[in-house]
Tab-separated table of C-alpha atoms in Angstrom:
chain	number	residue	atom	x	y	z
A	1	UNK	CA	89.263	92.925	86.155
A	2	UNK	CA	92.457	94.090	87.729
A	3	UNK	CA	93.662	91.724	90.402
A	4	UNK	CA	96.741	91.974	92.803
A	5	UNK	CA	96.689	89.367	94.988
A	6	UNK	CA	99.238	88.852	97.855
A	7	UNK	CA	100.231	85.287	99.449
A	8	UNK	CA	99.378	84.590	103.100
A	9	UNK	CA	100.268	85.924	106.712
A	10	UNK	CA	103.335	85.698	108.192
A	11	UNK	CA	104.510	84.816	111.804
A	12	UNK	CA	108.846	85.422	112.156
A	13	UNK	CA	111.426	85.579	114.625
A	14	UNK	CA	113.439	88.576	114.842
A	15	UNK	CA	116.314	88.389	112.723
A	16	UNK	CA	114.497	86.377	110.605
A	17	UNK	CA	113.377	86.868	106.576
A	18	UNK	CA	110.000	87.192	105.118
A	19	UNK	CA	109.103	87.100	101.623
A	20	UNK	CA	105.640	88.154	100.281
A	21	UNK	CA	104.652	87.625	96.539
A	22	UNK	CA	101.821	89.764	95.055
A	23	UNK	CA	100.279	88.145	91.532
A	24	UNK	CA	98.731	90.785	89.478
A	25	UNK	CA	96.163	89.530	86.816
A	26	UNK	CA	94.046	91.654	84.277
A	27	UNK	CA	96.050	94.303	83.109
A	28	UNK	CA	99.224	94.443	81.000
A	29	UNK	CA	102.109	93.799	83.749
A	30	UNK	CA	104.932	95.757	82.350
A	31	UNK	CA	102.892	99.201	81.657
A	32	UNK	CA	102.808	99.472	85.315
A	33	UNK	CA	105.333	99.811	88.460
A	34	UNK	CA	104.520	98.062	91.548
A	35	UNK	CA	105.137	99.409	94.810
A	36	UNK	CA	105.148	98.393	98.675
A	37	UNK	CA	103.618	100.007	101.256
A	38	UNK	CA	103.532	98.795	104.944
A	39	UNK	CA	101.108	99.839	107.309
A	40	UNK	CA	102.273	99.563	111.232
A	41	UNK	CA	98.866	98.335	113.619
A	42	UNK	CA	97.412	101.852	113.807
A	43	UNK	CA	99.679	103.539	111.607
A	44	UNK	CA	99.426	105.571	108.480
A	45	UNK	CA	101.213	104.357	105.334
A	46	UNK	CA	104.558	103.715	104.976
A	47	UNK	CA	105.948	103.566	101.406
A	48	UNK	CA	109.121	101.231	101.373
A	49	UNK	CA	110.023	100.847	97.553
A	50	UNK	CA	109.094	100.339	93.973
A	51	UNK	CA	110.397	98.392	91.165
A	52	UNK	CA	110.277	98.519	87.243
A	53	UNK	CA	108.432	95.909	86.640
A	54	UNK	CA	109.466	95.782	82.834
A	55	UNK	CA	112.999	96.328	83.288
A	56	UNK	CA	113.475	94.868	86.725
A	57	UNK	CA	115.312	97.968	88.444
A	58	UNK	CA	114.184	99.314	91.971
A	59	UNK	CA	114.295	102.209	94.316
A	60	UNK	CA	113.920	101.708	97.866
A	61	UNK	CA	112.545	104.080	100.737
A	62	UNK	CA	115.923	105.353	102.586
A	63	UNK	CA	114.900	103.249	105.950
A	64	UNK	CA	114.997	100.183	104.010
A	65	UNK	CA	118.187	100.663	102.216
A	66	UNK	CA	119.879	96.995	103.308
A	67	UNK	CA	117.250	94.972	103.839
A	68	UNK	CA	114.407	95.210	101.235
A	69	UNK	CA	115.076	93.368	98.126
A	70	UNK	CA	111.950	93.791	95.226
A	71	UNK	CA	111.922	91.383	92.170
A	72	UNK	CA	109.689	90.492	89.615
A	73	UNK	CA	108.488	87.364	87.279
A	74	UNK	CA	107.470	88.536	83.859
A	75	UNK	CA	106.792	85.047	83.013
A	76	UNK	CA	104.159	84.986	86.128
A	77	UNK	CA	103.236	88.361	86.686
A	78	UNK	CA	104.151	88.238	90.398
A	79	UNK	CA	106.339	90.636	92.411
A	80	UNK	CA	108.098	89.863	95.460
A	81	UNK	CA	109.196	91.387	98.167
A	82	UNK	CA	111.901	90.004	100.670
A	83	UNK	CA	112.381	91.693	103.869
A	84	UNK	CA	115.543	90.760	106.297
A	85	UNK	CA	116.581	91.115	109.985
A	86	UNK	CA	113.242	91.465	110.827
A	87	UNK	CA	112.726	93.130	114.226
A	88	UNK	CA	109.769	93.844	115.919
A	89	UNK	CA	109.183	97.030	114.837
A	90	UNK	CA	108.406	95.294	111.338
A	91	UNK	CA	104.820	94.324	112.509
A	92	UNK	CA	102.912	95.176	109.873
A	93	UNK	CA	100.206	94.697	107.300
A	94	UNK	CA	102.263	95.192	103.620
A	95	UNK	CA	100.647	95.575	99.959
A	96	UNK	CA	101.534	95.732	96.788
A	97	UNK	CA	100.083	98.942	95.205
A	98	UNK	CA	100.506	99.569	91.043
A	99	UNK	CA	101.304	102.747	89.380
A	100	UNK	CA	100.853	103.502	85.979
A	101	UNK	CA	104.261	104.252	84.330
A	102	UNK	CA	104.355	107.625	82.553
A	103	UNK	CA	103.479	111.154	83.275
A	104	UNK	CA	99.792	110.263	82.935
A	105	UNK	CA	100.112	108.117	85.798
A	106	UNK	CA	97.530	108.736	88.590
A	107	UNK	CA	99.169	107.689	91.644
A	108	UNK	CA	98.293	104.105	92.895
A	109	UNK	CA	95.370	103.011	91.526
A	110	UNK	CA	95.080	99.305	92.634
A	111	UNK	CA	96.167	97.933	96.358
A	112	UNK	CA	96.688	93.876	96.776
A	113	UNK	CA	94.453	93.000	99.954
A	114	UNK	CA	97.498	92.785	102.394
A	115	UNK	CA	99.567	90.888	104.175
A	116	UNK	CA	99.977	90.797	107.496
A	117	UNK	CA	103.740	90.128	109.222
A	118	UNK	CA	104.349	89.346	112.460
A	119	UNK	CA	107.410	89.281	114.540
A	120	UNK	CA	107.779	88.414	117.916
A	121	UNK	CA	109.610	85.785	119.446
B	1	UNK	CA	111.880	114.651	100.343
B	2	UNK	CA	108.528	116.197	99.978
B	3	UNK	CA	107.015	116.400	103.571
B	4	UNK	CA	103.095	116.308	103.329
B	5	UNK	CA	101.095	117.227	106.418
B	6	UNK	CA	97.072	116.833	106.884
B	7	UNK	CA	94.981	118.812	109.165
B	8	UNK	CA	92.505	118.256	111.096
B	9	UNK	CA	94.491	114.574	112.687
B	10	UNK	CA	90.682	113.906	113.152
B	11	UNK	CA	87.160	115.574	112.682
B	12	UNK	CA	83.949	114.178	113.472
B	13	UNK	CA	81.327	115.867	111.502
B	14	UNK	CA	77.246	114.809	111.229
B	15	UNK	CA	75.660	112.881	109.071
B	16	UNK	CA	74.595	115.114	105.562
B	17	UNK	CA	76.894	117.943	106.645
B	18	UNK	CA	80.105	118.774	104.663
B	19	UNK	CA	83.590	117.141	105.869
B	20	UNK	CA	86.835	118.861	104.761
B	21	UNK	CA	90.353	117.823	104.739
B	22	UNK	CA	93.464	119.351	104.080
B	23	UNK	CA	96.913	118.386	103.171
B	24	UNK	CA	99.563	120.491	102.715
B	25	UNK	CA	103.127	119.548	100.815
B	26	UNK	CA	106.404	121.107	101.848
B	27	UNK	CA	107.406	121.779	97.937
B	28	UNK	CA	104.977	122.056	95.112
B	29	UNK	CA	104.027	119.333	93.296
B	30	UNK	CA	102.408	120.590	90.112
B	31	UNK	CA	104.516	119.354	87.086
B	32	UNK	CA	104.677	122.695	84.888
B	33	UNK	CA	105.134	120.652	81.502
B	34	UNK	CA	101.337	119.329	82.033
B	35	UNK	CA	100.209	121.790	84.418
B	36	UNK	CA	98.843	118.808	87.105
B	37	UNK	CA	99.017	118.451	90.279
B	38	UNK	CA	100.901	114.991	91.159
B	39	UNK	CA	98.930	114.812	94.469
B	40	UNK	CA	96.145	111.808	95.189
B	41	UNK	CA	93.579	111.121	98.198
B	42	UNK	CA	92.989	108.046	99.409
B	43	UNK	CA	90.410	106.416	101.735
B	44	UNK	CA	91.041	103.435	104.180
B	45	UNK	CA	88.233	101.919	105.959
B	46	UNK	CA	89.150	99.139	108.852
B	47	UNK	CA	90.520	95.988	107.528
B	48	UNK	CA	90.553	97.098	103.872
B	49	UNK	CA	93.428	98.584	101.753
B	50	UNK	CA	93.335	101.672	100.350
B	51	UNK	CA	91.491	103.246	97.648
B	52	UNK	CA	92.390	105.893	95.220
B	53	UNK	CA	89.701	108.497	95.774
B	54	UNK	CA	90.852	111.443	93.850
B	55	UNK	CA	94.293	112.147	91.496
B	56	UNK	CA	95.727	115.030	90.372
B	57	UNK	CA	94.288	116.924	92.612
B	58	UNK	CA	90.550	117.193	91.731
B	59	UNK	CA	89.992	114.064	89.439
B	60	UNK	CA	87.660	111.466	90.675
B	61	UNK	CA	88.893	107.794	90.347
B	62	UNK	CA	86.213	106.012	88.452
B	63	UNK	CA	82.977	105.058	90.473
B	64	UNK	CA	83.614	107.298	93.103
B	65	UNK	CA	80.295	109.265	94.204
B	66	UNK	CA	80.410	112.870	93.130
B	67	UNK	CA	79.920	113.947	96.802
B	68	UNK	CA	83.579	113.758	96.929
B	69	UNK	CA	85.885	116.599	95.549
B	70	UNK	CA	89.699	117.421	95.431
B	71	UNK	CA	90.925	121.227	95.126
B	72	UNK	CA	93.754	123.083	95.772
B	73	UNK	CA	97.177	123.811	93.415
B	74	UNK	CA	101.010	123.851	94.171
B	75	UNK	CA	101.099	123.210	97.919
B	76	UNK	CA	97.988	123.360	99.055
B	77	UNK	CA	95.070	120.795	99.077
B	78	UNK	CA	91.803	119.868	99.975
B	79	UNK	CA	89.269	116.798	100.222
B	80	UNK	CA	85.681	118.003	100.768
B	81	UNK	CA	82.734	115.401	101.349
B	82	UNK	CA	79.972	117.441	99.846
B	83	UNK	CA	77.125	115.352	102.162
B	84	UNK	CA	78.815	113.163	104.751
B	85	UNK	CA	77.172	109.739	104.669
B	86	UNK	CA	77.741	106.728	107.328
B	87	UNK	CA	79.485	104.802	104.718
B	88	UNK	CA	82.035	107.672	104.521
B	89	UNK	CA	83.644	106.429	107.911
B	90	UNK	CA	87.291	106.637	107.089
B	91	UNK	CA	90.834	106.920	107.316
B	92	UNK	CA	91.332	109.578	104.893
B	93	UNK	CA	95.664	110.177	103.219
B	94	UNK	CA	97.118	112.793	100.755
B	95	UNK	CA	99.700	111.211	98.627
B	96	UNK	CA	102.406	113.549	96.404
B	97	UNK	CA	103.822	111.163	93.528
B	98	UNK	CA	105.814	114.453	91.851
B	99	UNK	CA	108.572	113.932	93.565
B	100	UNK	CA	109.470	110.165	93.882
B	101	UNK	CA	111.210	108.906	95.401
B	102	UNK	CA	109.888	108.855	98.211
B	103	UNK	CA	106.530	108.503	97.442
B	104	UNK	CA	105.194	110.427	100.640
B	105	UNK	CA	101.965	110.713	102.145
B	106	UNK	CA	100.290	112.299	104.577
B	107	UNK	CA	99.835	111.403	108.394
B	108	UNK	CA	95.833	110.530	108.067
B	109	UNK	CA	93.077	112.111	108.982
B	110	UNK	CA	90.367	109.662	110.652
B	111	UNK	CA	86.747	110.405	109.881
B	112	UNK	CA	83.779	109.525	112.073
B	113	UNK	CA	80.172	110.696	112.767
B	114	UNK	CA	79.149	113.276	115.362
């Protein structure tokens, strides 16, 4: 069955990285994007970026722009995310999300459970 | 960027009476070549991720009980929950994927019992 499974919570300083790694497992990796989406303690859904995950290219969510890098491991089937100068503002639970590529893609149809960031100091 | 906006921000309704939610996009999003609509629901209970409810506008994700159904074409959108049940006790999004990016969604609409 389809699996996206994220690594561990987070505790940073601000100004501080993060990196979060989603492994995705019973599916064929490449015939679907992946995207992150961050979700602020009682906030609605943020969507911060997706990337290619056959090719490698990425689009990020204007806010972002700077300090969001996405990558992927075709080899692993894990996608990472890497998020700088973290402030405190960046408190947040973040998943990985997949989209099927193509026009008969149905939005995202598989979520990772979360990860959950924390900055304070 | 397509702005999406849900109405009502919350709505308590009772249990086995009908819950409706709307969502409304700031440019269309039905792709003309296919004649879909590029806009999903989701549903977010506490301390879960989201789930894909409905896509394209009115097609049910597989598994998902026939109580719930999408409508609505071009801007306008709706979630209806034929028969509310307890288990239906929600955070409810819209989601346009037409235009992307962004991939924007709505604000949420959060679901309880009356």
């Amino acid at each position: 069955q389809v699996q996206l499974v994220q690594s561990g919570a987070e505790v940073k300083k601000p100004g501080a990285s993060v990196n979060i790694s989603c492994k995705a497992s019973g599916y064929t990796f490449t015939n679907y994007y992946m995207h992150w989406v961050r979700q602020a303690p009682g906030q609605g859904l943020e969507w911060m970026g997706i990337i290619n995950t056959s090719g490698g290219s990425t689009s990020y969510a204007q806010e972002f722009q700077g300090r969001v890098t996405m990558t992927r491991d075709t080899s692993t089937t894990t996608v990472y995310m890497d998020l700088s100068s973290l402030r405190s503002e960046d408190t947040a639970v973040y998943y990985c999300a997949r989209e099927l590529v193509g026009a008969t893609t149905k939005g995202f149809d598989s979520w990772g459970q979360g990860t959950l960031v924390t900055v304070s100091s | 960027d397509i702005g999406m906006t849900q109405s009502p921000d919350s709505l308590a309704v009772s249990l086995g009476e009908r819950a409706t939610i709307n969502c409304k996009s700031s440019q269309s999003v039905l792709y003309s070549s296919n004649n879909k609509n590029y806009l999903a629901w989701y549903q977010q209970k506490p301390g879960q991720p989201p789930k894909l409810l409905i896509y394209w506008a009115s097609t049910r994700e597989s598994g998902v009980p026939d109580r719930f159904s999408g409508s609505g074409s071009g801007t306008d959108f709706t979630l209806t929950i034929s028969s509310l049940q307890a288990e239906d006790v929600a955070v409810y999004y819209c989601q346009q994927y037409y235009s992307t990016p962004p991939y924007t969604f709505g604000q949420g609409t959060k679901l309880e019992i009356k």
